[in-house]
Coordinates of C-alpha atoms in Angstrom, one line a residue:
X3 CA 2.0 -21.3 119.1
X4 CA 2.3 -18.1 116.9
X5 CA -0.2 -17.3 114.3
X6 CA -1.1 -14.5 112.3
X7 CA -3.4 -12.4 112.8
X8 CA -6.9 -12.6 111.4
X9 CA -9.2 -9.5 110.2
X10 CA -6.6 -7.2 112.9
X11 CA -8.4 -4.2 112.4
X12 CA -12.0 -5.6 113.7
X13 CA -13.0 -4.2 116.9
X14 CA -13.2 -6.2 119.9
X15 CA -14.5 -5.5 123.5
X16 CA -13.3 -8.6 125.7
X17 CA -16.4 -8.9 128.2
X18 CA -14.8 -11.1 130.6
X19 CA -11.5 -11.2 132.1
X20 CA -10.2 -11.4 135.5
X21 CA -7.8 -9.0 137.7
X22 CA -5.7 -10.7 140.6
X23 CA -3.0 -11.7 142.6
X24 CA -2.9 -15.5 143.9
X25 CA 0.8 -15.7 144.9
X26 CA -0.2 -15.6 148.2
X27 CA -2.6 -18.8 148.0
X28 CA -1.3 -21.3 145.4
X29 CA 1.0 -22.8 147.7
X30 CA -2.1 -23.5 150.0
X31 CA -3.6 -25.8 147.4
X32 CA -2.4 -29.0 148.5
X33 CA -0.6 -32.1 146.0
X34 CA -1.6 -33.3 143.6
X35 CA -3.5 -30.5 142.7
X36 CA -7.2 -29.4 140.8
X37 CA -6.8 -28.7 137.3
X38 CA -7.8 -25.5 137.2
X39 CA -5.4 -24.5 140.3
X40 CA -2.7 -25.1 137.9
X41 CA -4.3 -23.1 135.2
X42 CA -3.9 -20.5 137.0
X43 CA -0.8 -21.5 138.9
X44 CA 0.9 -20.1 135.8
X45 CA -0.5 -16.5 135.8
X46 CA -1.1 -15.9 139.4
X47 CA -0.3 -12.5 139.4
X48 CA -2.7 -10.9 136.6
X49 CA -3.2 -6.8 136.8
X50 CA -2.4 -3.9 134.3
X51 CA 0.7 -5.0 132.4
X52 CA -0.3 -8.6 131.9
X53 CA -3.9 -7.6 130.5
X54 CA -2.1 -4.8 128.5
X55 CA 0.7 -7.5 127.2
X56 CA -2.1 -9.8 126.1
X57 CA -4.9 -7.3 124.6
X58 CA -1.9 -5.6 122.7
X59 CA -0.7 -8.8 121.1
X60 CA -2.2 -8.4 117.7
X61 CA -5.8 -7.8 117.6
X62 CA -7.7 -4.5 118.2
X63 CA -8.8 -4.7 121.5
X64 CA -10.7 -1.6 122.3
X65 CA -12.0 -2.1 125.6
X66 CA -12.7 -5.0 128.3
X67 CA -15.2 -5.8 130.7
X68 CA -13.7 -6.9 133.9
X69 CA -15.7 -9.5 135.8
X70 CA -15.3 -10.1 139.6
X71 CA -13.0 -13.2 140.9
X72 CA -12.5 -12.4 144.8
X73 CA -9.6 -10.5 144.5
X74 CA -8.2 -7.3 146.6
X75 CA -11.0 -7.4 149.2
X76 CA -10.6 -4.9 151.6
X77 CA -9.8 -6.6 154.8
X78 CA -10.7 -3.8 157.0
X79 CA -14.4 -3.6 155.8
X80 CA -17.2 -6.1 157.4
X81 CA -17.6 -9.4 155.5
X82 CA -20.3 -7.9 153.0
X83 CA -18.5 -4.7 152.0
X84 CA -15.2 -6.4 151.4
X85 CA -15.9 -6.9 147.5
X86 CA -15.9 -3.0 147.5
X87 CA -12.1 -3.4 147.6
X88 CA -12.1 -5.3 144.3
X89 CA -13.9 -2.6 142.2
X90 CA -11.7 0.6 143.7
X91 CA -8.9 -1.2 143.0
X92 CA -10.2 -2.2 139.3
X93 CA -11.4 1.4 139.0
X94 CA -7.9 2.4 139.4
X95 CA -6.5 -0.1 136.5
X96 CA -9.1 1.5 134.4
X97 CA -7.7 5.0 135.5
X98 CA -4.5 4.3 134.3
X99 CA -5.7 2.8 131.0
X100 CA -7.7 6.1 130.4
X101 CA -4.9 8.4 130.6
X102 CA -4.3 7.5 126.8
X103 CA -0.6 6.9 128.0
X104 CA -0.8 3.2 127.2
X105 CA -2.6 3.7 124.0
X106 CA -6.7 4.0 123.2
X107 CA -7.5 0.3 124.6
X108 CA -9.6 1.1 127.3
X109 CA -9.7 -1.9 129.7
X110 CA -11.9 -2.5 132.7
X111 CA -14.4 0.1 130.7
X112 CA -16.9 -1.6 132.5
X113 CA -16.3 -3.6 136.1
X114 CA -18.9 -6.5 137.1
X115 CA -18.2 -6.7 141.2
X116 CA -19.7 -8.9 143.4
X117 CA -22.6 -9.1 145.8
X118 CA -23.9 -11.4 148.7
X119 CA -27.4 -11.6 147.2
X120 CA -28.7 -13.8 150.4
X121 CA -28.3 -10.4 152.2
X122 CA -31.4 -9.7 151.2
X123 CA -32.3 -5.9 151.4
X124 CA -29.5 -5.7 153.3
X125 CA -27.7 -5.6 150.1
X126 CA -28.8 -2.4 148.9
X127 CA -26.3 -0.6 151.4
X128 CA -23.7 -3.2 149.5
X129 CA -24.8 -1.9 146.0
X130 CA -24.8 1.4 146.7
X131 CA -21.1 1.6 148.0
X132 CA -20.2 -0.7 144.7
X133 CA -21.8 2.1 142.4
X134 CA -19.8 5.1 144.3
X135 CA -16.4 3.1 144.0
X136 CA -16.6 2.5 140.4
X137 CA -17.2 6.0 139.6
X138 CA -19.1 6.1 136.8
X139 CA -17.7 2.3 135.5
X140 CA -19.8 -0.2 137.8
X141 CA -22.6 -1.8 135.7
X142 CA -23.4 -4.8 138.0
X143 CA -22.2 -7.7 140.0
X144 CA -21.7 -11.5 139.6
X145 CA -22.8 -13.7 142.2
X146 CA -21.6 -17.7 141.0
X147 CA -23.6 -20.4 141.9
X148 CA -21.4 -23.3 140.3
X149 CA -22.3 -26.4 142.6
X150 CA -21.6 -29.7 142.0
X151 CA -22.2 -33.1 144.0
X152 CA -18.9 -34.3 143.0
X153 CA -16.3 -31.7 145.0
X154 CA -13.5 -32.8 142.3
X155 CA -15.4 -31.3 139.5
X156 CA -15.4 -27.5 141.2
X157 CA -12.2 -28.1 143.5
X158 CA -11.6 -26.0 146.8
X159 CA -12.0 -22.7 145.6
X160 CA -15.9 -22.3 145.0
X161 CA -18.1 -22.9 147.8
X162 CA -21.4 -21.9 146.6
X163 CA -24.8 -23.7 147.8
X164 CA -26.3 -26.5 146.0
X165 CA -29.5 -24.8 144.8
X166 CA -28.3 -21.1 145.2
X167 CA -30.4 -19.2 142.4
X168 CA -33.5 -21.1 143.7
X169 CA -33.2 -20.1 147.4
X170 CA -35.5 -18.0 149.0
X171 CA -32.6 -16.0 150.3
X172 CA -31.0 -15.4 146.9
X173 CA -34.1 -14.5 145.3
X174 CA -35.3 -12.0 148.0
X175 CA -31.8 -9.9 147.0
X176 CA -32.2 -10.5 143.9
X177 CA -35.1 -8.9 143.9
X178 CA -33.6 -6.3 145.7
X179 CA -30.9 -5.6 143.5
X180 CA -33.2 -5.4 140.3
X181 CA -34.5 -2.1 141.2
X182 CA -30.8 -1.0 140.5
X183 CA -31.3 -1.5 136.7
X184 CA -27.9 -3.2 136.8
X185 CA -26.6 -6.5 134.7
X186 CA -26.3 -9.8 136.6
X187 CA -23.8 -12.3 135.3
X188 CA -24.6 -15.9 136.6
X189 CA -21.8 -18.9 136.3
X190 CA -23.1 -22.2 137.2
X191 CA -22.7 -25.8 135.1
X192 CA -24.4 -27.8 132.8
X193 CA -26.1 -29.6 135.0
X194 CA -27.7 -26.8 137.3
X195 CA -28.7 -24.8 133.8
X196 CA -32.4 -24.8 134.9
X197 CA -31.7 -22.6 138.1
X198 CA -30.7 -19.7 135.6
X199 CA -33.5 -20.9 133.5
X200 CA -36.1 -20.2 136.1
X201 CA -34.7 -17.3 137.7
X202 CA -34.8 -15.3 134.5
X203 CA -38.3 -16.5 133.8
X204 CA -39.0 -15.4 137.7
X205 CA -37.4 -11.6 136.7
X206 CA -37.9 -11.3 132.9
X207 CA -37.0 -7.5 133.5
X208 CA -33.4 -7.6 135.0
X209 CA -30.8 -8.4 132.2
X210 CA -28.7 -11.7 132.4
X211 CA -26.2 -12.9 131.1
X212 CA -25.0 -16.6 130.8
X213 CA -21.2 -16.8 131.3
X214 CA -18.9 -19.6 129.0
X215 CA -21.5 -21.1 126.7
X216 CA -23.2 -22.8 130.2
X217 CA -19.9 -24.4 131.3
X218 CA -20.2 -28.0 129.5
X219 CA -17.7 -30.2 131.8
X220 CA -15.0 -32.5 130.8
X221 CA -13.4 -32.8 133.9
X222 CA -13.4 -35.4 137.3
X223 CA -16.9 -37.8 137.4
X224 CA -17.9 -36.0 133.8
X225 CA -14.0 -36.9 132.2
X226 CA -14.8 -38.1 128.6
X227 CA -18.8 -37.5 128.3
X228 CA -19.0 -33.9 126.3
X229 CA -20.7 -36.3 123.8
X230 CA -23.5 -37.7 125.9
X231 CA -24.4 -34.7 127.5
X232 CA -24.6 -32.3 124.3
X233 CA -28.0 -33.2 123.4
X234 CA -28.9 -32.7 127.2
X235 CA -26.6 -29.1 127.1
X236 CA -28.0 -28.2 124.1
X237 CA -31.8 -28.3 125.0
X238 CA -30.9 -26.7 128.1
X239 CA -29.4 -23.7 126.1
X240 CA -32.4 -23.7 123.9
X241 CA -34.7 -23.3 126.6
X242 CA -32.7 -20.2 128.0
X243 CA -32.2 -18.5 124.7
X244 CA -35.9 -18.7 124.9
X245 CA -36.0 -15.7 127.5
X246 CA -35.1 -12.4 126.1
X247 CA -33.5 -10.8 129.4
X248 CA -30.4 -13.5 128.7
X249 CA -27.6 -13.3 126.8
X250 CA -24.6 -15.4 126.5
X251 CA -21.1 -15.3 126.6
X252 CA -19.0 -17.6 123.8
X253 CA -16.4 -18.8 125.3
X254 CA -15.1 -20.3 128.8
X255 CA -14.5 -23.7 126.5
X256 CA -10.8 -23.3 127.3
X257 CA -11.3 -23.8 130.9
X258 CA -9.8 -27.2 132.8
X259 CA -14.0 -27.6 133.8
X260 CA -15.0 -27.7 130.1
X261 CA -11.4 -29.6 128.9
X262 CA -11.5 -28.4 125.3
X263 CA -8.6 -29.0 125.1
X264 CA -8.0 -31.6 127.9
X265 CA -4.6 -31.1 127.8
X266 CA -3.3 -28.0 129.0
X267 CA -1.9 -25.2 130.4
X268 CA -1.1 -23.8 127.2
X269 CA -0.3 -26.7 125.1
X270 CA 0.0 -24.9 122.4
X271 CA -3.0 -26.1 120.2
X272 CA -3.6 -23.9 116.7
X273 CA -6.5 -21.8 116.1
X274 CA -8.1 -24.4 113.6
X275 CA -8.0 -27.3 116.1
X276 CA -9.9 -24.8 118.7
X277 CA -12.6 -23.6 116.3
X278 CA -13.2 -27.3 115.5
X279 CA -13.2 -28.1 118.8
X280 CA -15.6 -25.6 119.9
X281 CA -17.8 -25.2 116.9
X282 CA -20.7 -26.9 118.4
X283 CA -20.8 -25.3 121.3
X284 CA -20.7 -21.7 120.0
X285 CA -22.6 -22.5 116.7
X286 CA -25.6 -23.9 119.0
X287 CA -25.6 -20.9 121.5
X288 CA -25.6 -18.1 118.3
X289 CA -28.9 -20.3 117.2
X290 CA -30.6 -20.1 120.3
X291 CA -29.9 -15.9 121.3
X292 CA -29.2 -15.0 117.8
X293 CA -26.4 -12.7 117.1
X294 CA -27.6 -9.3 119.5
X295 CA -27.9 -11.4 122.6
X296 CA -24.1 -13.0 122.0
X297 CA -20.4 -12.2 123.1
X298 CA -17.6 -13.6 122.3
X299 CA -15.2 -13.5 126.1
X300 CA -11.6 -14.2 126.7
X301 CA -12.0 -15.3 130.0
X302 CA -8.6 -14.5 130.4
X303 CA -6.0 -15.7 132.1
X304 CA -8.5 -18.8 133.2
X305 CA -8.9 -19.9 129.8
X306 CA -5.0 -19.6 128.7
X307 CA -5.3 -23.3 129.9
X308 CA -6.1 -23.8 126.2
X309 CA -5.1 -21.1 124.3
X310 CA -3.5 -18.2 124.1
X311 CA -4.8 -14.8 124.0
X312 CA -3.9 -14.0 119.9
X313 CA -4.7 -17.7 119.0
X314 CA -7.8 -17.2 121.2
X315 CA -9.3 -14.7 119.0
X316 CA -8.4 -16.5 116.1
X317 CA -10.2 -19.5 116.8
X318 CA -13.8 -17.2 117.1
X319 CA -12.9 -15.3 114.2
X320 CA -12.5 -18.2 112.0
X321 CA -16.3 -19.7 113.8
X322 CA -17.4 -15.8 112.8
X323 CA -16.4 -16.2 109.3
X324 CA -19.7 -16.7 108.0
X325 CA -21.3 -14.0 109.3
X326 CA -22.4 -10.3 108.0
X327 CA -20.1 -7.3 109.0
X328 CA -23.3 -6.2 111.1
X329 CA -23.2 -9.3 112.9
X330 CA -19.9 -9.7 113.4
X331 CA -19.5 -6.1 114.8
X332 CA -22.3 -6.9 116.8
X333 CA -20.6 -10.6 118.5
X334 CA -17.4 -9.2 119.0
X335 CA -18.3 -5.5 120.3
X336 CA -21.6 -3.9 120.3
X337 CA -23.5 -6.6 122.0
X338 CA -21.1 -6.1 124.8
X339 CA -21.0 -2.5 124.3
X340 CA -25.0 -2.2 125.2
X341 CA -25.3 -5.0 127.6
X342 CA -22.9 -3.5 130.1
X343 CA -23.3 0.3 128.9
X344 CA -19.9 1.1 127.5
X345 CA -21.2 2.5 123.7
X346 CA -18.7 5.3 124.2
X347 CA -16.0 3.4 123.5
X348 CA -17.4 2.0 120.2
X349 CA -15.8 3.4 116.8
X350 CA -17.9 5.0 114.2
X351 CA -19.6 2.3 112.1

């Protein structure tokens, strides 16, 4: 599906995408396999070029946010400073979009790594060595607490807890890891949205931010009931927007776990059908955090499932249309510029 592009000049930070090589482990995932294993069967290997292919394919991509995803751990570290290898290796990737030799996209402007939070103090140690190897470029970490009681909803590749955010381990790093006065991006479902209700009640000062809309599912036990659950979704996301330390990402809808579209990878569905699609989902979430506390995300390559990257854009452009310039600006770069402290990248108003 080719399209052209909408409003090309308009600035965009993408605040989510994902770095990585799973060559090694696709073949692991046993027949038939999880939906989103083959979503991402088809870009398993994911670093410079293929970011710079798809953030140079039409729209003006300034800068990107990379977000953590368990990839290039250093395997000659203990178990809680492995994650360290993810961020000096996405510190280089930024490096080499600096030098200006691949144009003025800056991408991995700011890195989100990842911490085990059930450390407890014991993760300041963690922290600190994150900070030193982004040099200058870490702004926080991501620590997923997407559980469900159905393992076909989730698949093999997420372990976390049931109940993570509420644990008393979790919370005493948490803790912890506020006094950084870094950003926290939690992923978790529909269902569990109270957990990141409460915890950003229990710390109103540490900034959160709510990745893909909340994650609504369409996928194994919850196949075909997007409908039923909105209202539930929707209250859910009202309640949250209700705490000013959150914001929320808009997007994720893409993903095999939220099936809009259900049929995928890449089936080639038009950027009208996708706005349509996803219209009450994004439409609800800029209600409930208002246009400063929103970002429109990629989520890339996970959500090319649905879309590609140009016709990606597209599709939130055309659910942007009615907005101010101010606002728009602010969905589809400032808010992410201030949120993970990357203003210098920002053109002149």
């Amino acid at each position: 599906m080719t399209e052209d592009i909408l409003e090309p000049d308009m600035p965009i930070i993408d605040p989510h995408h994902h770095l990585w090589d799973l060559r090694p482990l696709i073949p692991a995932f046993p027949e038939p396999r999880h939906d989103f294993i083959d979503a991402i069967a088809g870009a398993a290997y994911y670093t410079f070029d293929e970011l710079h292919s798809d953030t140079h394919s039409g729209h003006n991509i300034i800068g990107t946010v990379f977000m953590e995803c368990g990839a290039f751990y250093d395997a000659n570290r203990g178990d809680a400073m492995k994650p360290v290898g993810e961020v000096e290796f996405v510190n280089g990737v930024a490096a080499q979009g600096a030098s200006g030799l691949y144009g003025d996209c800056r991408p991995c402007a700011a890195i989100i790594g990842h911490a085990d939070l059930t450390l407890g103090e014991a993760v300041n140690p963690v922290i600190e060595a994150l900070v030193a190897a982004g040099n200058g470029r870490f702004k926080g970490i991501r620590h997923a607490g997407a559980w469900d009681a159905d393992a076909e909803v989730l698949g093999p590749p997420f372990h976390a807890p049931e109940g993570l955010y509420g644990s008393d381990a979790f919370r005493a790093g948490f803790a912890a890891y506020a006094e950084h006065g870094l950003t926290f991006d939690a992923w978790l479902l529909e269902p569990q949205l109270g957990d990141v209700l409460e915890l950003a009640r229990a710390f109103p000062d540490q900034q959160i931010v709510l990745d893909h809309c909340g994650t609504p599912l369409n996928i194994a036990s919850y196949r075909g009931k997007l409908d039923e659950r909105f209202d539930t979704w929707r209250a859910s996301i009202n309640a949250i927007g209700q705490c000013p330390n959150v914001a929320v990402k808009l997007g994720g809808l893409a993903m095999a776990f939220c099936g809009m579209p259900e049929d995928g990878p890449a089936a080639g569905h038009g950027s009208e059908k996708l706005a349509k699609m996803w219209q009450p989902y994004i439409e609800t979430c800029i209600e409930a955090f208002g246009t400063d506390r929103a970002m429109f995300e990629s989520n890339y390559p996970v959500d090319r499932w649905g879309a590609s990257y140009p016709v990606l854009w597209n599709a939130f452009k055309r659910l942007a249309q009615g907005y101010s310039a101010e606002e728009k600006r602010a969905l589809f770069a400032g808010n992410a510029a201030r949120i993970y402290d990357i203003e210098h990248i920002l053109p002149a108003a």
